[in-house]
Short mmCIF file of C-alpha atoms in Angstrom, two decimals:
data_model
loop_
_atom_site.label_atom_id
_atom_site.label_comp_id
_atom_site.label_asym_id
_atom_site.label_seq_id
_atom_site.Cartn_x
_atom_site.Cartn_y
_atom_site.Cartn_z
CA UNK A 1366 -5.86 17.57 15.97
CA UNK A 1367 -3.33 18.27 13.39
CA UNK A 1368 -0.17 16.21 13.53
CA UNK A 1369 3.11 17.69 11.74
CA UNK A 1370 3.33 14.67 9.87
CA UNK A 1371 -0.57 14.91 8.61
CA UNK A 1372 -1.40 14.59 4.92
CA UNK A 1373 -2.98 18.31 5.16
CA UNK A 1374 0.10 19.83 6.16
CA UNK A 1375 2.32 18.01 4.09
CA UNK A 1376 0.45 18.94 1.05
CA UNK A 1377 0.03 22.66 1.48
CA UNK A 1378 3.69 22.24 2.44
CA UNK A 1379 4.39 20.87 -0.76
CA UNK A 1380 2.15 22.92 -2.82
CA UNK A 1381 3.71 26.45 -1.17
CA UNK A 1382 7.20 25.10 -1.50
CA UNK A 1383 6.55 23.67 -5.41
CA UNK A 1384 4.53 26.97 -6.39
CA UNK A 1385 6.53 29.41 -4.30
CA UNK A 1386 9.94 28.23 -6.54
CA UNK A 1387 8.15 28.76 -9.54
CA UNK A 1388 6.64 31.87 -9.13
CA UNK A 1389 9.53 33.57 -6.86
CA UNK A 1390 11.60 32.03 -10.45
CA UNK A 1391 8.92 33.69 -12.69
CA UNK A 1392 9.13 37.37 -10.47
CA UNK A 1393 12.45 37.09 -10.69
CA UNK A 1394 12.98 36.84 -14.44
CA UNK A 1395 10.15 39.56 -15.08
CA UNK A 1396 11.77 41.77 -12.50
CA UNK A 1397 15.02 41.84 -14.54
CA UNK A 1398 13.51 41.35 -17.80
CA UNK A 1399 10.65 43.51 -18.02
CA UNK A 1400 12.04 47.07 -17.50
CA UNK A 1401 14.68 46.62 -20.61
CA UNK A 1402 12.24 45.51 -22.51
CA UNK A 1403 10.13 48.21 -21.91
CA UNK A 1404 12.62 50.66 -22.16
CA UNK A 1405 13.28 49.60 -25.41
CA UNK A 1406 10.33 49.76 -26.48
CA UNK A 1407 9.90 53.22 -25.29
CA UNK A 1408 13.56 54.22 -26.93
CA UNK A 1409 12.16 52.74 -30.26
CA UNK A 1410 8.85 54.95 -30.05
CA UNK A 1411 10.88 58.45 -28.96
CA UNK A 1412 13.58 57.28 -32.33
CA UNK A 1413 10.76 56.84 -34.67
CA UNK A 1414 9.43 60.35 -33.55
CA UNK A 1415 12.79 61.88 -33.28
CA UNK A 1416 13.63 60.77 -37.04
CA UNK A 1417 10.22 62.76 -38.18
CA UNK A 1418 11.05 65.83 -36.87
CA UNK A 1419 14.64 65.36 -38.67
CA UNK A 1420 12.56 64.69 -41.90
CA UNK A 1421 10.23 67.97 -41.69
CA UNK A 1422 12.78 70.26 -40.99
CA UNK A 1423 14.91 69.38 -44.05
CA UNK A 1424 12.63 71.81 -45.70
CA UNK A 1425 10.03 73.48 -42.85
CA UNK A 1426 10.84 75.52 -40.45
CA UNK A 1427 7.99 74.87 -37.18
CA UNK A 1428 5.45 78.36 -36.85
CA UNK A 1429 4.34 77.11 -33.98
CA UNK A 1430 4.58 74.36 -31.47
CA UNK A 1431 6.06 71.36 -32.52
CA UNK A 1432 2.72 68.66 -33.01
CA UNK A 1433 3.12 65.10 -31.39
CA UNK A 1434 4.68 62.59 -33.52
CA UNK A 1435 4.27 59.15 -33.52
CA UNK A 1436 2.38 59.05 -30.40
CA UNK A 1437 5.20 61.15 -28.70
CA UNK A 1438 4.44 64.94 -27.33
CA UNK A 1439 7.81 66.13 -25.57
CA UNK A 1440 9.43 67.05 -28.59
CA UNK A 1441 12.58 69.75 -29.39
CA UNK A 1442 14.32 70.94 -32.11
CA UNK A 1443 18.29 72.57 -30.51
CA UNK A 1444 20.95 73.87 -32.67
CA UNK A 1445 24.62 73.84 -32.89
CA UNK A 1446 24.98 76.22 -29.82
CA UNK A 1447 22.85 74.58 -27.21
CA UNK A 1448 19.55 76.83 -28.22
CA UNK A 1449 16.23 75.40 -28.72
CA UNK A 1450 14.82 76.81 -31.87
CA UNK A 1451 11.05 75.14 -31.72
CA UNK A 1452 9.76 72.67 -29.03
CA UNK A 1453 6.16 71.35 -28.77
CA UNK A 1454 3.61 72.77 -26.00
CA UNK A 1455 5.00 70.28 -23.74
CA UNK A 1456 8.47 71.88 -23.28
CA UNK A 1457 7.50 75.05 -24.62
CA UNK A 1458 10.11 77.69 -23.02
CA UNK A 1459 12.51 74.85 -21.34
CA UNK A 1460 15.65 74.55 -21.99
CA UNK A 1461 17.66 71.37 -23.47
CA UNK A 1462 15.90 68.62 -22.44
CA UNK A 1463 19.62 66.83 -22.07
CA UNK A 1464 23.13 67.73 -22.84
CA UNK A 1465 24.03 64.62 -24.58
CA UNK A 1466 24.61 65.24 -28.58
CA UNK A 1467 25.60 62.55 -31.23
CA UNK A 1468 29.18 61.50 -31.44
CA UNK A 1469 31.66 59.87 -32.90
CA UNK A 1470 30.05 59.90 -36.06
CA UNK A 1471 26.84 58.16 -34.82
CA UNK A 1472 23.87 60.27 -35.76
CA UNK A 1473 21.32 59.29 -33.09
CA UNK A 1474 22.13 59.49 -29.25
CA UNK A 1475 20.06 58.20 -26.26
CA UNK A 1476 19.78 59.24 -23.15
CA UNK A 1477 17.83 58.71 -19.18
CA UNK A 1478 16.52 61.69 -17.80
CA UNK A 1479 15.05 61.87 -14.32
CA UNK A 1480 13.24 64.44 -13.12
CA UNK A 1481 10.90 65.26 -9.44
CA UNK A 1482 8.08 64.34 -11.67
CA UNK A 1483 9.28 61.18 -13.53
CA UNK A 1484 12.21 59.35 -15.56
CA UNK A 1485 12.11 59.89 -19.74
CA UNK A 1486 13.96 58.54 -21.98
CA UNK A 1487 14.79 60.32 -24.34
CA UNK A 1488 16.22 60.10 -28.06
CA UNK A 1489 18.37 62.41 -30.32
CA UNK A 1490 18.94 62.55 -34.25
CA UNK A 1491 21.27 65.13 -35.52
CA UNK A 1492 20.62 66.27 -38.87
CA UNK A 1493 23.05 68.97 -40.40
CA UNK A 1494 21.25 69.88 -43.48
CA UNK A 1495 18.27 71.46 -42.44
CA UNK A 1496 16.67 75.19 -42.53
CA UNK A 1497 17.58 75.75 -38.87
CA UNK A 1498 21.66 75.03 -39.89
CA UNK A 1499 22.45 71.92 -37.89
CA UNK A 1500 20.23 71.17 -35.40
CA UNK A 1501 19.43 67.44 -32.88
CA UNK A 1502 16.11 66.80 -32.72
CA UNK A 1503 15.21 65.10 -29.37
CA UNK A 1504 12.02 62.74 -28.78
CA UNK A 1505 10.98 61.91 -25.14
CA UNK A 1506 8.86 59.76 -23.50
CA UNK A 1507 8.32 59.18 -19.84
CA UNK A 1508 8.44 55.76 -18.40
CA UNK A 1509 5.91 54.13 -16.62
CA UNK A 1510 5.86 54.56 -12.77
CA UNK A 1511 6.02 50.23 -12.91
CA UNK A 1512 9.30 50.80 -14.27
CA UNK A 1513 10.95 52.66 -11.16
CA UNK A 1514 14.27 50.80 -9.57
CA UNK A 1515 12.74 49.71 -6.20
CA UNK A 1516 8.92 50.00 -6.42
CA UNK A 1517 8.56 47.26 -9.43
CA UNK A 1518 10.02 45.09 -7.69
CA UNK A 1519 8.37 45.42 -4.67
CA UNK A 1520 5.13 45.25 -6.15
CA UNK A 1521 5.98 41.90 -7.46
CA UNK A 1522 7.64 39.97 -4.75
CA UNK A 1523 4.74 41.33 -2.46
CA UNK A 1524 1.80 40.30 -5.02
CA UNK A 1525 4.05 37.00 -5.36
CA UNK A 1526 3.96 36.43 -1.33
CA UNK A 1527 0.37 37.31 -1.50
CA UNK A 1528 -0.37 34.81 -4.05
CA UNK A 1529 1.72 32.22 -2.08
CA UNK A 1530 -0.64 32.65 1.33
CA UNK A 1531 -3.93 32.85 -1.08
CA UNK A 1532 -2.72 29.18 -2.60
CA UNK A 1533 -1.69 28.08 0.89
CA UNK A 1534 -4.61 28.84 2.61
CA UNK A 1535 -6.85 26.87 0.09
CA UNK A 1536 -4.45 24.05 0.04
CA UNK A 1537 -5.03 24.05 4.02
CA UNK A 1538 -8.77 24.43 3.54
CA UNK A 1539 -9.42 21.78 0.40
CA UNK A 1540 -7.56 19.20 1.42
CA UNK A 1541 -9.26 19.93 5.01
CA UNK A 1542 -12.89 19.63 3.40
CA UNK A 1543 -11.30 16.08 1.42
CA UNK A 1544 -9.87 14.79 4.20
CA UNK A 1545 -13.00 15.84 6.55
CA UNK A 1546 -15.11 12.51 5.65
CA UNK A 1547 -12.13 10.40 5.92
CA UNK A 1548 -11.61 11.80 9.67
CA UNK A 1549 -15.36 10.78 10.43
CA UNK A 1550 -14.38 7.36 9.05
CA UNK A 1551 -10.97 7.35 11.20
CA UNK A 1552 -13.40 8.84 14.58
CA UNK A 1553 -16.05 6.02 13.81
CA UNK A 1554 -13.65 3.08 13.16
CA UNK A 1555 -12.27 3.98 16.98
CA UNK A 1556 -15.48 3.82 18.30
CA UNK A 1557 -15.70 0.06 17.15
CA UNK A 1558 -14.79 -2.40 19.69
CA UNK A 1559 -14.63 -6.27 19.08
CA UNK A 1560 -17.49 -6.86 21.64
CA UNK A 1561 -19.69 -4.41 18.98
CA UNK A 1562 -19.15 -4.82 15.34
CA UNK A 1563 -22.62 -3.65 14.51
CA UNK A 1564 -21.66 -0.43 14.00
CA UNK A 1565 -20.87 1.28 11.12
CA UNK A 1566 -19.21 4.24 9.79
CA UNK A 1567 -21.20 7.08 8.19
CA UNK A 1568 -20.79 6.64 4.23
CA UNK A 1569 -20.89 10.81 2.75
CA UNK A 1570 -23.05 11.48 -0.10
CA UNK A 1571 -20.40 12.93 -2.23
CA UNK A 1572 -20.48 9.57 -4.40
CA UNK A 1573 -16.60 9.94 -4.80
CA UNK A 1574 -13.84 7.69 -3.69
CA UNK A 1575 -14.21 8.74 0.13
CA UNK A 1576 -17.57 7.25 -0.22
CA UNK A 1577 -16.44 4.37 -1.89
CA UNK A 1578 -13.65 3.70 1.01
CA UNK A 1579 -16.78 4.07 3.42
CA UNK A 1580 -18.61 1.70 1.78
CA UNK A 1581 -15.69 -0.53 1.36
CA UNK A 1582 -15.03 -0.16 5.34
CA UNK A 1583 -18.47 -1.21 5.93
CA UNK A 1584 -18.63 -4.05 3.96
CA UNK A 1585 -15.44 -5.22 5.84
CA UNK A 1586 -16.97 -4.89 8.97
CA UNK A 1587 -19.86 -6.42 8.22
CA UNK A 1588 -17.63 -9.95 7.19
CA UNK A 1589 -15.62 -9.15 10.10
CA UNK A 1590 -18.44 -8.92 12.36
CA UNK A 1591 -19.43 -12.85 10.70
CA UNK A 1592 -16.88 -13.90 11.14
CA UNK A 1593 -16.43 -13.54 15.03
CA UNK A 1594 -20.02 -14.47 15.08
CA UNK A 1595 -19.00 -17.31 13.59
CA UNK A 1596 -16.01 -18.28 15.64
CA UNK A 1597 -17.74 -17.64 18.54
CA UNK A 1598 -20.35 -19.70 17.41
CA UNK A 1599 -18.14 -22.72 16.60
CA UNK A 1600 -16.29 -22.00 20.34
CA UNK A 1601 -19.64 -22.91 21.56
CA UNK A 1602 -20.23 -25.41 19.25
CA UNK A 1603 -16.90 -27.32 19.60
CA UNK A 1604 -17.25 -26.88 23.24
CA UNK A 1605 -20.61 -28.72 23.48
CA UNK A 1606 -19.73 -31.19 20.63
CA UNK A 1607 -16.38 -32.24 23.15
CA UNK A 1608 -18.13 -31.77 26.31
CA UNK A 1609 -20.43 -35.11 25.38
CA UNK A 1610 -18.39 -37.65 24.57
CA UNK A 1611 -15.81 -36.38 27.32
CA UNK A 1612 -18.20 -36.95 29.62
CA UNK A 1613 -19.46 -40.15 28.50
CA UNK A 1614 -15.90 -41.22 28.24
CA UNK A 1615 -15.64 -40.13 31.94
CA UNK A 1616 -18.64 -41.91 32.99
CA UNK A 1617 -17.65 -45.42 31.52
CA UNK A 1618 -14.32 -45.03 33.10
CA UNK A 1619 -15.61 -44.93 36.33
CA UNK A 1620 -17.46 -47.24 36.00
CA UNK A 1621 -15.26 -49.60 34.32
CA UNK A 1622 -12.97 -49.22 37.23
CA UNK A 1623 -15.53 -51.32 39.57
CA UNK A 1624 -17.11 -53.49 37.14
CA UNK A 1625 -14.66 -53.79 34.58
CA UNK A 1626 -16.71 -55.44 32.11
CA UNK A 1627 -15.76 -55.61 28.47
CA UNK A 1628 -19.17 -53.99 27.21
CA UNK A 1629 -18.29 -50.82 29.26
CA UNK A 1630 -14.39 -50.67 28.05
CA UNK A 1631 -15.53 -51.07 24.55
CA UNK A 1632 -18.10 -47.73 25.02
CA UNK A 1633 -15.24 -46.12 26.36
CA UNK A 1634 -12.99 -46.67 23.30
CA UNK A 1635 -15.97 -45.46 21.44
CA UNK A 1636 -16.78 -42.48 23.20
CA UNK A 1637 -12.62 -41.67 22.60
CA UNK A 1638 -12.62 -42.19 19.39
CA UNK A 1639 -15.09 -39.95 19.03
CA UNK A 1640 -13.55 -37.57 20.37
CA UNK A 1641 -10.30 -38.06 18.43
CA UNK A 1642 -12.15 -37.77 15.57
CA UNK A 1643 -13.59 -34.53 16.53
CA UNK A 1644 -10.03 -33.23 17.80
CA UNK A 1645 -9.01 -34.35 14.16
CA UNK A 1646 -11.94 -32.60 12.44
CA UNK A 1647 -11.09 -29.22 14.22
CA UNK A 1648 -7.66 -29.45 13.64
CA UNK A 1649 -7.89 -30.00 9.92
CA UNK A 1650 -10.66 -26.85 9.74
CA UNK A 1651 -8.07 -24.50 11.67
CA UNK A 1652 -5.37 -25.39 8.85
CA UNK A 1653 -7.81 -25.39 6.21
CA UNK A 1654 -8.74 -21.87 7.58
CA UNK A 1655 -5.51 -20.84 8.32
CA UNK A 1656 -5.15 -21.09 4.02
CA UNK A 1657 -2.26 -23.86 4.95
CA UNK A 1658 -0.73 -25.12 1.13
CA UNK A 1659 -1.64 -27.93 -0.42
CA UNK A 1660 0.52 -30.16 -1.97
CA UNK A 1661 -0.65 -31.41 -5.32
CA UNK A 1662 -0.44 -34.35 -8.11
CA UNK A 1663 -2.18 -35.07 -10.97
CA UNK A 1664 -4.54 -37.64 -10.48
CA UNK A 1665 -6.92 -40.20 -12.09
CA UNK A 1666 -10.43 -39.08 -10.45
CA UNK A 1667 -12.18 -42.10 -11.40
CA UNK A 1668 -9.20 -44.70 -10.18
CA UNK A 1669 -9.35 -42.53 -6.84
CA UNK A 1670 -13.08 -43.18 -6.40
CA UNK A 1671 -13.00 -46.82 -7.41
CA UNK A 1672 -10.18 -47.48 -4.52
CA UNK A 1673 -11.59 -45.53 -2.05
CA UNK A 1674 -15.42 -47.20 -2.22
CA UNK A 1675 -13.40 -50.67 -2.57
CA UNK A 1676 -11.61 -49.83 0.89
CA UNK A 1677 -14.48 -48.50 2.87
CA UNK A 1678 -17.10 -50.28 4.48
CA UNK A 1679 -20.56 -49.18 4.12
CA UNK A 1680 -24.23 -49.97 5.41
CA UNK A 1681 -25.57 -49.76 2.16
CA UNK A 1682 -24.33 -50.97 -1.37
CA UNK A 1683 -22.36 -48.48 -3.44
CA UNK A 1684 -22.57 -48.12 -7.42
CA UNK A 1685 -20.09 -46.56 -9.17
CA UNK A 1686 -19.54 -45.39 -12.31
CA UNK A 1687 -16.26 -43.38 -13.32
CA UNK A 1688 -15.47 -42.23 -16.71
CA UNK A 1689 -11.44 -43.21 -17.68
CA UNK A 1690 -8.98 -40.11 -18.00
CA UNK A 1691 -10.93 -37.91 -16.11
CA UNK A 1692 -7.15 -36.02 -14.74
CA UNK A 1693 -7.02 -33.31 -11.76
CA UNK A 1694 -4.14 -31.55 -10.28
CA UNK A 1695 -5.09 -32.57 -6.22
CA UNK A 1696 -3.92 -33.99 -2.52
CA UNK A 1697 -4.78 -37.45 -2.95
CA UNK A 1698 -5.20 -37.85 0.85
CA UNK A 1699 -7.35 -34.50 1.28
CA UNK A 1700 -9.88 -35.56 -1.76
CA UNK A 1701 -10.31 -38.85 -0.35
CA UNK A 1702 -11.18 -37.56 2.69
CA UNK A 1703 -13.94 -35.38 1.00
CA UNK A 1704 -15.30 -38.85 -1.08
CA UNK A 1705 -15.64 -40.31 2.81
CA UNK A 1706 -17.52 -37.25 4.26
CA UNK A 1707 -19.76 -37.46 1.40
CA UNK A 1708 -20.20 -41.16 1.46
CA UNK A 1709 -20.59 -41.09 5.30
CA UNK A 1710 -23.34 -39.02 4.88
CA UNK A 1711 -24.88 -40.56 1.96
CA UNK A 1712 -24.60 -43.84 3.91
CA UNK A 1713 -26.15 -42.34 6.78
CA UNK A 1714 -29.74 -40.75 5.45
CA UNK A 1715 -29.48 -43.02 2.59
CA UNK A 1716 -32.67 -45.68 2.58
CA UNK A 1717 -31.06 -48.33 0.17
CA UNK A 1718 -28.68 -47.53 -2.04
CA UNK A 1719 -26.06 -44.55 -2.90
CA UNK A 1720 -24.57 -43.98 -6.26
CA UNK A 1721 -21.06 -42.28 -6.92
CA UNK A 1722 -20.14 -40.85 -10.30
CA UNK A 1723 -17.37 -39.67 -12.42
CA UNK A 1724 -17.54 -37.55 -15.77
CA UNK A 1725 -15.53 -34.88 -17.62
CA UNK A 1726 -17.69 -31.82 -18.54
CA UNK A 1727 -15.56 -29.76 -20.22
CA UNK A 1728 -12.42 -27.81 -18.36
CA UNK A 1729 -14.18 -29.08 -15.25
CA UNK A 1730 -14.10 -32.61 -13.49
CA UNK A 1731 -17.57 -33.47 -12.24
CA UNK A 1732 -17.99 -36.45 -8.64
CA UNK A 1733 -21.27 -36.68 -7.75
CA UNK A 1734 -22.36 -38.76 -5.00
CA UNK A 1735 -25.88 -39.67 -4.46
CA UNK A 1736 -28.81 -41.54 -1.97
CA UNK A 1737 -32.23 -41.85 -1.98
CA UNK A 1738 -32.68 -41.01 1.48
CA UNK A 1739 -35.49 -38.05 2.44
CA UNK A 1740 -33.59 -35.25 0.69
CA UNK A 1741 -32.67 -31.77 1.74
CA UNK A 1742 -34.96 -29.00 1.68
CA UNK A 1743 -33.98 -26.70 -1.10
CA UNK A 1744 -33.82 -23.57 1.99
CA UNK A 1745 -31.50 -25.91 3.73
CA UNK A 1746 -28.86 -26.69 1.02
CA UNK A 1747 -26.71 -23.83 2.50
CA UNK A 1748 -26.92 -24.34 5.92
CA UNK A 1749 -25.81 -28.19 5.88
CA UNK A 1750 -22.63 -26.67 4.63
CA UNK A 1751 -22.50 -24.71 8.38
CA UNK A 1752 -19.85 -26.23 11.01
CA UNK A 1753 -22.07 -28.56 13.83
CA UNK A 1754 -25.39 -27.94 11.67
CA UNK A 1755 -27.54 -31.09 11.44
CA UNK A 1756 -30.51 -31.46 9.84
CA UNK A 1757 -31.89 -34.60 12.19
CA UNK A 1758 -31.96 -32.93 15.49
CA UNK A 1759 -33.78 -35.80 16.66
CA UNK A 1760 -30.71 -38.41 16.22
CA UNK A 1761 -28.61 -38.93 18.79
CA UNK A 1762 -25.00 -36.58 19.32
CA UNK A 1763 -23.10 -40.12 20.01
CA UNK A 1764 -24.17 -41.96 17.09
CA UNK A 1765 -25.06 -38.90 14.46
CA UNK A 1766 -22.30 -37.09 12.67
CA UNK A 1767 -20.31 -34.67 14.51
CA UNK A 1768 -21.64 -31.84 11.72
CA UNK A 1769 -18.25 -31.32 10.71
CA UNK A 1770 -18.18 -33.51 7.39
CA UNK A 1771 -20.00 -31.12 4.92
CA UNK A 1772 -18.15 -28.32 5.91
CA UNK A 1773 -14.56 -29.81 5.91
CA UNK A 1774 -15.37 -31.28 2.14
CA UNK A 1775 -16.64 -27.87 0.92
CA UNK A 1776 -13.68 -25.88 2.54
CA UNK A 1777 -11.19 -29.02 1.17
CA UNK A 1778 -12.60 -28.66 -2.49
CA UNK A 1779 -12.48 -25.00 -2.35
CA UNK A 1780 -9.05 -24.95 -1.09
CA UNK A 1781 -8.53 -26.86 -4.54
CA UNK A 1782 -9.96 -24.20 -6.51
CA UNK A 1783 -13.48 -25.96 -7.13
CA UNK A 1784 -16.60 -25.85 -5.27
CA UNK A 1785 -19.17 -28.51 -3.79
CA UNK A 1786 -23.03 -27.79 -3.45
CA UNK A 1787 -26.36 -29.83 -3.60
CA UNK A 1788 -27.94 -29.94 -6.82
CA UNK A 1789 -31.83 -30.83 -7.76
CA UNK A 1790 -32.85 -34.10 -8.89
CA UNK A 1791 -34.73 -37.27 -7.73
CA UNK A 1792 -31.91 -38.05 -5.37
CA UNK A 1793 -29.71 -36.11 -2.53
CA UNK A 1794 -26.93 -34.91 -4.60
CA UNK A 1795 -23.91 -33.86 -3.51
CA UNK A 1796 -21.75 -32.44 -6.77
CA UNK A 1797 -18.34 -31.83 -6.82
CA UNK A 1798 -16.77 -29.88 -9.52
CA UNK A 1799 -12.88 -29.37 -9.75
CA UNK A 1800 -10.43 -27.64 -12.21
CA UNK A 1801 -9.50 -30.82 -15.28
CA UNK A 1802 -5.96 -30.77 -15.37
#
């Protein structure tokens, strides 16, 4: 379906209207132009002839029939009374070819003659020294049918309007064949639904920029079609994750209605904060995915580290070693928050110690925080970094982590323009690397 808005039409629109003004301009100018230039031309050949014959008969008289001159065969000699004394084989017995004569002093005369058979023009040199007495010699040569008042024209607008439809046409039908893979993209996009983002739109083989726009479309969908996986995945995730401690929650209160016993109330306050701190969690991902601003400061990494192991208590002892001056442009509050997750979880798998570093290494600022618990399998590293992924299936959901930690440190350090991954050695490492300010 063609809309009257469509690219198509409003480019053979545009080309018809931009080309017709400059031809229509171009036909006009030659229309008015062209036949007084080529009359002049064709006065300027029938002079140059006329002149000869003025020459020759200074001293010849013609036996015969005049010969052409200078290209030019319609050629007479007429005297002072009107009568023509030679003519060539052209106008052989004719009389005058016109009436006009020089005047005024002027020696050469010009004149349009029409006849059933054609227009001349036709040129006159008087010349009263010659063997004939005084005589006008006349030169003439017929103009080209082009050259006729209404058919020249007529000819030209027409091949103009003809040229205009030709151009018109192939506008219509290239821009039609350009556009055609972008309407397959258009007619495959609709077919896409949110319940089905595995399809995908056919990418032409042209290797041109409609194939790059496929390909470009398809790559889109494809991180579109994550991302809902994902979303839906952490719907069911979250869901589960709240369901647990809700219920456990609901359980203790009911029973800590009859029994009332402190034991019970105090796995109740458990089970809520729990869940508060998976409400928090969630919340601070949906900002953190939402690309929410962060406010920044410049501050002393190392002095940041040192206060925030001195604050928090921990299962097992915690060295650390900070280099001095080691400056980053950061939310205080949302980097200590990634030095807990980290140290939660180094505390957790941890066997007996966990180590916490500082360094500058070059325009980067280096934390790494480190246990010698079991490790994480090198095919793993990425998938810790997954919302409600835990690698111990076997611990329990109300004591393990919630399997939100990992994930809200690497989206927090990223959101600072720096990135956080697991990195080989002896121990688990957990490195995070941030812009030095």
């Amino acid at each position: 379906m063609v809309h009257g808005r469509s690219i198509r039409a409003r480019v053979t629109i545009a080309t018809v209207v931009s080309f017709g003004i400059l031809i229509m301009s171009g036909v006009t100018v030659i229309s008015l132009a062209y036949p007084r230039w080529a009359r002049a031309a064709l006065v300027e050949q029938a002079d140059e002839a006329s002149r000869r014959i003025t020459t020759i008969v200074d001293t010849h008289r013609f036996t015969g029939r005049i010969p052409p001159q200078a290209g030019v065969g319609l050629l007479q000699v007429v005297d002072d009374e009107g009568r023509v004394v030679a003519a060539s084989a052209g106008l052989a017995g004719q009389p005058p070819i016109t009436s006009a004569r020089p005047s005024g002093g002027d020696s050469r005369v010009s004149d349009r003659v029409c006849r059933p058979e054609g227009c001349m023009v036709v040129v006159g040199t008087s010349n009263r020294a010659t063997v004939y007495g005084p005589i006008v010699a006349y030169a003439a040569v017929r103009e080209p049918f082009l050259l006729d008042a209404t058919f020249m024209p007529a000819v030209l607008y027409g091949s103009a309007a003809a040229l205009l439809a030709l151009m018109g046409w192939a506008a219509w039908y290239g821009v039609g064949q350009v556009l055609a893979p972008v309407e397959r993209i258009r007619c495959g996009l609709e077919r896409i639904s949110a319940e089905d983002l595995s399809r995908r739109v056919e990418v032409p083989a042209s290797q041109d920029e409609v194939a790059e726009l496929a390909v470009t479309v398809n790559d889109t969908l494809g991180r579109l079609e994550d991302a809902v996986e994902r979303h839906r995945r952490f719907v069911s995730d979250a869901s589960h994750e709240l369901r647990t401690p809700i219920a456990g929650l609901l359980v203790r209160l009911e029973a800590g209605l009859d029994e009332r016993t402190d034991a019970d109330w105090r796995a109740a306050m458990a089970d809520a904060q729990r869940l508060s701190d998976i409400v928090g969690d969630l919340l601070l991902m949906a900002r953190l995915d939402a690309g929410a601003e962060i406010a920044g400061e410049r501050v002393d990494l190392g002095r940041l580290v040192e206060e925030e192991v001195a604050r928090r208590p921990a299962r097992l002892p915690v060295t650390v070693r900070a280099e001095p001056g080691v400056f980053v442009r950061c939310s205080p509050l949302r980097l200590a928050r990634v030095l807990t997750n980290l140290l939660s979880n180094a505390d957790r798998y941890g066997d007996s110690a966990v180590w916490v570093s500082v360094r500058g290494s070059g325009d980067e600022a280096v934390l790494e925080v480190a246990d010698d618990g079991p490790g994480i399998p090198e095919e793993m590293r990425e998938q810790v970094f997954e919302r409600f992924t835990r690698l111990d299936r076997t611990r329990s959901r109300d004591t393990g982590g919630s399997g939100l930690g990992l994930p809200i440190a690497r989206d927090i350090v990223r959101a600072h323009g720096g990135e956080l991954r697991i990195e080989d050695g002896p121990e688990t490492r957990l490195v995070v690397r941030l812009p030095r300010d």
